Short mmCIF file of C-alpha atoms and ligand atoms in Angstrom, two decimals:
data_model
loop_
_atom_site.label_atom_id
_atom_site.label_comp_id
_atom_site.label_asym_id
_atom_site.label_seq_id
_atom_site.Cartn_x
_atom_site.Cartn_y
_atom_site.Cartn_z
CA ARG C 1193 -19.12 55.86 5.08
CA ALA C 1194 -16.16 53.55 5.11
CA LYS C 1195 -17.86 51.58 7.82
CA GLU C 1196 -21.00 51.36 5.76
CA SER C 1197 -19.28 50.09 2.64
CA GLY C 1198 -17.36 47.65 4.75
CA LYS C 1199 -20.63 46.32 5.97
CA ASN C 1200 -21.92 46.06 2.42
CA ASN C 1201 -18.85 44.13 1.33
CA CYS C 1202 -19.37 41.87 4.22
CA GLN C 1203 -22.96 41.27 3.28
CA LEU C 1204 -21.94 40.60 -0.30
CA TYR C 1205 -19.36 38.19 0.94
CA ASN C 1206 -21.85 36.44 3.16
CA SER C 1207 -24.25 36.00 0.30
CA ILE C 1208 -21.54 34.35 -1.75
CA MET C 1209 -20.29 31.98 0.85
CA ASN C 1210 -21.19 31.21 4.39
CA GLU C 1211 -18.61 30.78 7.06
CA GLU C 1212 -18.55 27.05 6.70
CA SER C 1213 -17.72 26.98 3.02
CA LEU C 1214 -15.13 29.70 3.56
CA GLN C 1215 -13.46 27.56 6.15
CA GLN C 1216 -13.67 24.67 3.73
CA LEU C 1217 -11.97 26.75 1.04
CA VAL C 1218 -9.19 27.77 3.39
CA MET C 1219 -8.65 24.16 4.39
CA GLU C 1220 -8.71 23.04 0.78
CA ASN C 1221 -6.00 25.52 -0.18
CA ALA C 1222 -3.91 24.53 2.80
CA LEU C 1223 -4.35 20.86 1.90
CA ARG C 1224 -3.32 21.59 -1.66
CA LYS C 1225 -0.05 23.09 -0.44
CA ALA C 1226 0.59 20.58 2.32
CA LEU C 1227 2.19 18.00 0.04
CA GLU C 1228 4.79 20.34 -1.46
CA ARG C 1229 5.48 21.84 1.97
CA GLU C 1230 5.98 18.34 3.36
CA GLU C 1231 3.48 18.82 6.17
CA PHE C 1232 2.29 15.22 6.13
CA SER C 1233 3.89 12.46 8.09
CA ILE C 1234 3.16 8.84 8.77
CA TYR C 1235 2.76 7.33 12.19
CA TYR C 1236 3.13 3.58 12.44
CA GLN C 1237 1.10 1.44 14.81
CA PRO C 1238 2.52 -1.97 15.73
CA LEU C 1239 0.51 -5.11 15.04
CA VAL C 1240 1.32 -7.57 17.77
CA ASP C 1241 1.30 -11.37 17.63
CA THR C 1242 -0.88 -12.45 20.57
CA GLU C 1243 1.16 -15.61 21.21
CA THR C 1244 4.66 -14.27 21.10
CA GLY C 1245 4.35 -10.56 21.93
CA ARG C 1246 6.32 -9.86 18.79
CA ILE C 1247 5.58 -7.03 16.40
CA SER C 1248 4.36 -8.69 13.23
CA GLY C 1249 3.89 -5.53 11.20
CA PHE C 1250 2.93 -1.88 11.23
CA GLU C 1251 -0.07 0.02 9.97
CA ALA C 1252 0.77 3.31 8.29
CA LEU C 1253 -1.51 6.11 9.50
CA ILE C 1254 -1.26 9.56 7.99
CA ARG C 1255 -1.02 12.75 10.07
CA TRP C 1256 -1.00 16.38 8.98
CA GLU C 1257 1.24 18.75 10.86
CA HIS C 1258 -0.86 21.82 10.15
CA PRO C 1259 1.12 25.05 10.63
CA GLU C 1260 -1.61 26.65 12.77
CA LEU C 1261 -3.87 23.83 13.91
CA GLY C 1262 -1.20 21.37 15.00
CA LEU C 1263 -1.26 17.62 14.45
CA LEU C 1264 -4.43 16.63 12.58
CA SER C 1265 -5.92 13.14 12.35
CA PRO C 1266 -7.08 11.63 9.07
CA ALA C 1267 -10.73 12.18 10.06
CA ASP C 1268 -10.01 15.93 9.99
CA PHE C 1269 -8.84 16.03 6.39
CA ILE C 1270 -9.27 12.73 4.48
CA PRO C 1271 -12.96 13.45 3.70
CA LEU C 1272 -11.97 16.83 2.26
CA ALA C 1273 -9.11 15.22 0.35
CA GLU C 1274 -11.58 12.74 -1.11
CA ALA C 1275 -14.10 15.43 -2.02
CA THR C 1276 -11.49 17.56 -3.79
CA GLY C 1277 -9.59 14.84 -5.62
CA LEU C 1278 -6.46 15.57 -3.60
CA ILE C 1279 -6.71 12.09 -2.16
CA GLY C 1280 -4.97 10.68 -5.26
CA PRO C 1281 -1.61 12.41 -4.82
CA ILE C 1282 -1.82 12.13 -1.01
CA SER C 1283 -2.43 8.39 -1.15
CA GLU C 1284 0.38 7.90 -3.57
CA TRP C 1285 2.65 9.82 -1.23
CA VAL C 1286 1.60 7.57 1.69
CA LEU C 1287 2.22 4.43 -0.32
CA ARG C 1288 5.64 5.56 -1.48
CA LYS C 1289 6.63 6.79 1.96
CA ALA C 1290 5.51 3.62 3.75
CA CYS C 1291 7.21 1.32 1.24
CA THR C 1292 10.41 3.37 1.37
CA GLN C 1293 10.38 3.25 5.18
CA ASN C 1294 9.75 -0.47 5.32
CA LYS C 1295 12.59 -1.15 2.86
CA ALA C 1296 14.87 1.14 4.89
CA TRP C 1297 14.11 -0.89 8.04
CA GLN C 1298 14.94 -4.09 6.19
CA ASP C 1299 18.14 -2.61 4.80
CA ALA C 1300 19.10 -1.48 8.31
CA GLY C 1301 19.00 -5.11 9.39
CA PHE C 1302 15.66 -5.41 11.17
CA PRO C 1303 13.86 -8.66 10.42
CA PRO C 1304 11.42 -8.02 7.56
CA LEU C 1305 7.90 -6.98 8.55
CA GLN C 1306 4.76 -6.17 6.66
CA VAL C 1307 3.54 -2.60 6.34
CA SER C 1308 -0.17 -2.07 5.92
CA VAL C 1309 -1.47 0.95 4.01
CA ASN C 1310 -5.07 2.22 3.93
CA LEU C 1311 -6.60 2.77 0.53
CA SER C 1312 -9.31 5.29 -0.09
CA GLY C 1313 -12.28 4.31 -2.18
CA CYS C 1314 -11.21 6.58 -5.00
CA GLN C 1315 -7.94 4.72 -5.37
CA LEU C 1316 -9.70 1.50 -6.16
CA GLN C 1317 -11.30 3.24 -9.12
CA GLU C 1318 -8.06 4.25 -10.82
CA GLU C 1319 -4.68 3.05 -12.03
CA LEU C 1320 -4.01 1.48 -8.68
CA VAL C 1321 -2.13 -1.53 -10.00
CA GLU C 1322 0.32 0.53 -12.07
CA THR C 1323 0.87 2.90 -9.17
CA VAL C 1324 1.55 0.13 -6.69
CA SER C 1325 3.83 -1.89 -8.95
CA GLY C 1326 5.70 1.30 -9.88
CA ILE C 1327 6.24 2.18 -6.24
CA LEU C 1328 7.39 -1.34 -5.39
CA ALA C 1329 9.86 -1.24 -8.28
CA VAL C 1330 11.26 2.16 -7.30
CA THR C 1331 11.53 1.42 -3.58
CA GLY C 1332 12.74 -2.16 -4.03
CA LEU C 1333 10.29 -3.49 -1.44
CA SER C 1334 9.19 -7.08 -2.07
CA PRO C 1335 5.43 -7.14 -2.72
CA GLY C 1336 4.81 -9.61 0.10
CA TYR C 1337 5.81 -6.95 2.62
CA LEU C 1338 3.04 -4.62 1.52
CA GLN C 1339 -0.56 -5.04 2.61
CA LEU C 1340 -3.35 -2.83 1.33
CA GLU C 1341 -6.39 -2.21 3.53
CA ILE C 1342 -9.74 -1.63 1.93
CA THR C 1343 -13.03 -1.03 3.68
CA GLU C 1344 -16.25 -2.63 2.62
CA GLY C 1345 -17.66 0.77 1.76
CA ASN C 1346 -14.68 1.58 -0.42
CA ALA C 1347 -15.22 -0.96 -3.07
CA LEU C 1348 -18.96 -0.79 -3.43
CA GLN C 1349 -18.96 1.11 -6.72
CA ASN C 1350 -17.88 -0.69 -9.88
CA ILE C 1351 -17.43 -3.85 -7.97
CA ASN C 1352 -16.21 -5.91 -10.90
CA ASP C 1353 -13.48 -3.39 -11.70
CA CYS C 1354 -12.42 -3.48 -8.07
CA ILE C 1355 -12.23 -7.25 -8.03
CA GLU C 1356 -10.16 -7.20 -11.19
CA ARG C 1357 -7.74 -4.67 -9.68
CA LEU C 1358 -7.47 -6.55 -6.42
CA ASN C 1359 -6.77 -9.76 -8.31
CA ALA C 1360 -4.02 -8.02 -10.26
CA LEU C 1361 -2.51 -6.74 -7.00
CA LYS C 1362 -2.73 -10.21 -5.57
CA MET C 1363 -0.87 -11.51 -8.64
CA LEU C 1364 1.90 -9.02 -7.86
CA GLY C 1365 2.20 -10.64 -4.44
CA VAL C 1366 0.68 -7.78 -2.46
CA HIS C 1367 -1.58 -8.74 0.45
CA ILE C 1368 -5.14 -7.48 0.85
CA ALA C 1369 -6.94 -6.82 4.13
CA ILE C 1370 -10.52 -5.86 4.80
CA ASP C 1371 -10.49 -3.04 7.33
CA ASP C 1372 -13.29 -2.34 9.82
CA PHE C 1373 -14.69 -5.77 9.07
CA GLY C 1374 -18.31 -6.20 10.04
CA THR C 1375 -19.33 -2.56 9.73
CA GLY C 1376 -20.21 -2.64 6.03
CA TYR C 1377 -23.31 -3.94 4.35
CA SER C 1378 -22.05 -6.97 2.54
CA SER C 1379 -19.26 -8.48 4.57
CA LEU C 1380 -19.93 -12.05 3.68
CA SER C 1381 -20.28 -11.63 -0.05
CA TYR C 1382 -17.00 -9.73 0.00
CA LEU C 1383 -15.27 -12.70 1.48
CA LYS C 1384 -16.32 -14.77 -1.45
CA LYS C 1385 -15.67 -12.27 -4.21
CA PHE C 1386 -12.46 -10.59 -3.09
CA PRO C 1387 -8.97 -12.09 -2.95
CA ILE C 1388 -8.49 -11.39 0.74
CA ASP C 1389 -5.66 -12.38 3.05
CA THR C 1390 -6.67 -10.68 6.29
CA LEU C 1391 -9.74 -9.56 8.21
CA LYS C 1392 -9.42 -6.68 10.61
CA ILE C 1393 -12.19 -6.80 13.17
CA ASP C 1394 -13.56 -3.32 13.70
CA LYS C 1395 -12.86 -1.74 17.05
CA SER C 1396 -16.56 -1.11 17.66
CA PHE C 1397 -16.96 -4.87 18.26
CA VAL C 1398 -13.82 -5.14 20.36
CA ARG C 1399 -14.69 -2.29 22.70
CA ASP C 1400 -17.38 -4.12 24.68
CA VAL C 1401 -16.28 -7.64 23.96
CA THR C 1402 -15.91 -8.50 27.63
CA ASN C 1403 -19.28 -7.20 28.80
CA ASP C 1404 -21.61 -7.49 25.82
CA GLU C 1405 -22.50 -11.03 24.86
CA TYR C 1406 -23.49 -10.00 21.34
CA ASP C 1407 -20.15 -8.39 20.67
CA ALA C 1408 -18.41 -11.40 22.17
CA ALA C 1409 -20.38 -13.70 19.88
CA ILE C 1410 -19.69 -11.54 16.83
CA VAL C 1411 -15.97 -11.36 17.52
CA SER C 1412 -15.55 -15.06 18.18
CA THR C 1413 -17.61 -15.86 15.09
CA ILE C 1414 -15.43 -13.66 12.89
CA ILE C 1415 -12.30 -15.26 14.34
CA GLY C 1416 -13.66 -18.76 13.77
CA MET C 1417 -14.76 -17.91 10.27
CA ALA C 1418 -11.36 -16.45 9.43
CA ARG C 1419 -9.74 -19.63 10.67
CA SER C 1420 -12.02 -21.82 8.55
CA LEU C 1421 -11.31 -19.71 5.51
CA HIS C 1422 -7.54 -19.69 6.21
CA LEU C 1423 -7.47 -15.93 6.58
CA CYS C 1424 -5.38 -13.95 9.03
CA VAL C 1425 -7.39 -12.08 11.62
CA ILE C 1426 -6.46 -8.93 13.49
CA ALA C 1427 -8.50 -7.26 16.22
CA GLU C 1428 -8.37 -3.47 16.21
CA GLY C 1429 -8.75 -1.12 19.14
CA VAL C 1430 -7.51 -3.40 21.92
CA GLU C 1431 -7.19 -1.20 24.98
CA THR C 1432 -7.51 -3.50 27.99
CA GLN C 1433 -5.98 -6.66 29.35
CA ALA C 1434 -9.45 -8.23 29.56
CA GLN C 1435 -10.04 -7.66 25.85
CA LEU C 1436 -6.64 -9.15 25.07
CA ASP C 1437 -7.36 -12.20 27.25
CA PHE C 1438 -10.64 -12.78 25.45
CA LEU C 1439 -8.98 -12.50 22.05
CA ARG C 1440 -6.12 -14.76 23.02
CA ASP C 1441 -8.63 -17.26 24.30
CA GLN C 1442 -10.33 -17.21 20.93
CA ARG C 1443 -6.96 -17.63 19.25
CA CYS C 1444 -7.08 -14.32 17.46
CA GLU C 1445 -3.56 -14.22 16.06
CA ALA C 1446 -2.80 -10.52 16.10
CA VAL C 1447 -4.01 -7.36 17.77
CA GLN C 1448 -3.55 -3.66 17.37
CA GLY C 1449 -4.42 -1.10 19.98
CA TYR C 1450 -3.46 1.36 22.67
CA LEU C 1451 -2.85 -1.47 25.17
CA PHE C 1452 0.33 -2.21 23.25
CA SER C 1453 1.03 1.01 21.48
CA ARG C 1454 -0.44 4.10 19.92
CA PRO C 1455 0.64 4.94 16.39
CA LEU C 1456 4.26 6.10 16.69
CA PRO C 1457 6.74 8.23 14.78
CA VAL C 1458 9.53 6.36 13.00
CA GLU C 1459 12.17 6.75 15.72
CA GLU C 1460 9.85 5.29 18.37
CA CYS C 1461 9.16 2.30 16.14
CA GLU C 1462 12.86 1.76 15.75
CA LYS C 1463 13.30 1.68 19.53
CA LEU C 1464 10.69 -1.09 19.70
CA LEU C 1465 12.34 -2.98 16.85
CA PHE C 1466 15.71 -2.80 18.59
CA LYS C 1467 14.12 -4.14 21.74
CA GLN C 1468 12.58 -6.96 19.76
CA MET C 1469 15.93 -7.85 18.20
CA LYS C 1470 17.71 -7.83 21.54
CA ARG C 1471 15.07 -9.57 23.67
CA GLY C 1472 13.15 -11.58 21.13
CA ARG C 1473 9.95 -9.63 21.68
CA ALA C 1474 8.85 -6.05 22.03
CA PHE C 1475 5.94 -6.46 24.45
CA ASP C 1476 5.19 -8.57 27.49
CA SER C 1477 2.02 -10.60 27.79
CA SER C 1478 0.06 -7.76 29.38
CA GLY C 1479 0.89 -5.26 26.66
CA GLY C 1480 3.71 -3.53 28.49
CA ILE C 1481 6.97 -2.84 26.75
CA PHE C 1482 9.24 -5.83 27.40
CA SER C 1483 12.14 -4.82 29.59
P1 C2E I 2468 -8.26 2.51 10.49
O1 C2E I 2468 -7.54 2.12 9.26
O2 C2E I 2468 -9.32 1.59 10.98
O3 C2E I 2468 -7.12 2.74 11.57
C1 C2E I 2468 -7.27 2.47 12.92
C2 C2E I 2468 -7.58 3.72 13.69
O4 C2E I 2468 -7.84 3.35 15.04
C3 C2E I 2468 -6.43 4.71 13.73
O5 C2E I 2468 -6.99 6.01 13.82
C4 C2E I 2468 -5.77 4.34 15.06
O6 C2E I 2468 -5.01 5.41 15.60
C5 C2E I 2468 -6.97 4.05 15.90
N1 C2E I 2468 -6.64 3.16 17.02
C6 C2E I 2468 -5.66 2.27 17.13
N2 C2E I 2468 -5.70 1.62 18.31
C7 C2E I 2468 -6.74 2.13 18.98
C8 C2E I 2468 -7.31 1.86 20.29
O7 C2E I 2468 -6.84 1.02 21.06
N3 C2E I 2468 -8.42 2.56 20.61
C9 C2E I 2468 -8.97 3.50 19.79
N4 C2E I 2468 -10.05 4.15 20.21
N5 C2E I 2468 -8.46 3.78 18.56
C10 C2E I 2468 -7.37 3.09 18.17
P2 C2E I 2468 -6.47 7.20 12.92
O8 C2E I 2468 -4.98 7.13 12.78
O9 C2E I 2468 -7.08 8.45 13.43
O10 C2E I 2468 -7.07 6.87 11.50
C11 C2E I 2468 -8.46 6.86 11.30
C12 C2E I 2468 -8.81 6.32 9.94
O11 C2E I 2468 -8.33 7.18 8.90
C13 C2E I 2468 -8.18 4.98 9.65
O12 C2E I 2468 -8.94 3.97 10.27
C14 C2E I 2468 -8.24 4.94 8.15
O13 C2E I 2468 -9.51 4.52 7.70
C15 C2E I 2468 -8.05 6.39 7.78
N6 C2E I 2468 -6.65 6.61 7.35
C16 C2E I 2468 -5.53 6.69 8.10
N7 C2E I 2468 -4.45 6.88 7.32
C17 C2E I 2468 -4.89 6.89 6.04
C18 C2E I 2468 -4.24 7.04 4.75
O14 C2E I 2468 -3.03 7.14 4.63
N8 C2E I 2468 -5.05 7.00 3.65
C19 C2E I 2468 -6.41 6.84 3.76
N9 C2E I 2468 -7.12 6.81 2.62
N10 C2E I 2468 -7.03 6.69 4.93
C20 C2E I 2468 -6.30 6.72 6.07
MG1 MG I 2469 -6.71 0.58 8.55
MG1 MG I 2470 -10.09 -0.13 11.11
MG1 MG I 2471 -11.19 2.79 8.81
#
């Protein structure tokens, strides 16, 4: 009998929610608690000047140290965070944490660098300007050392509101980058409408840049266009020496990718920064760590 009623409960349960939504619910609850339990951390990936081999900044990339599942990438939980509205507090945490860290590095005596933080689409819809200026005030970081990355998809809704907010951020002195450039639907009109400082060429174009003539043409066109428009340009996802050579040839000023470094925890970044202070640069011309 017990077995039978157990089976009935199970059936009832199944009719209410399938396994997938149950899993979703479990994840959502875990995500809700992750902030207070301090399970998030930020890894920082160096941006490297292609001419000098110097680190010119870091991109802040969130990780979730899940108690059972281990280290999770943003793709594993950012969509859920966006769907549940938890993205707001999480993003604010990332911003505060990254600004605090960057100021701490400056206070420790490292030459000042820019930290780049990814915004989610939802953030562009809200009190972003107040949040950012509040965090800058509290952390004491100068606005010029903060860059915000938006994707073309992010800003598509309420475009005029977004432009207004980005202009206000720009007035604060914060820098704006377009992330994954070229993958959206309206890249070129964005360039005209948005107060942009930097284009980040999406890694999907960089991947085959040395053996696909279309990708090569697209990448060199974006670099040339950025130059004409006086924008900074960064290539993402640089993994090989050949890709780096191509980009250097095209005078792409900065790169980011596994060739130089994966995203790193704070202490590893500090080792690189020490190296850079002592030797003038962190990386050699082939992406190795400068000895
Ligand atoms: P993204 O902003 O385009 O970040 C670059 C991604 O490419 C990172 O993945 C980075 O680890 C990865 N990457 C870097 N170099 C290479 C390479 O040489 N090869 C390859 N294959 N990949 C490389 P990650 O850390 O998994 O982040 C994925 C995306 O999640 C980010 O893409 C960004 O859109 C989003 N994200 C990360 N952190 C945050 C955050 O704090 N808030 C929000 N809203 N989104 C975030
Ligand atoms: Mg990014
Ligand atoms: Mg990107
Ligand atoms: Mg992205």
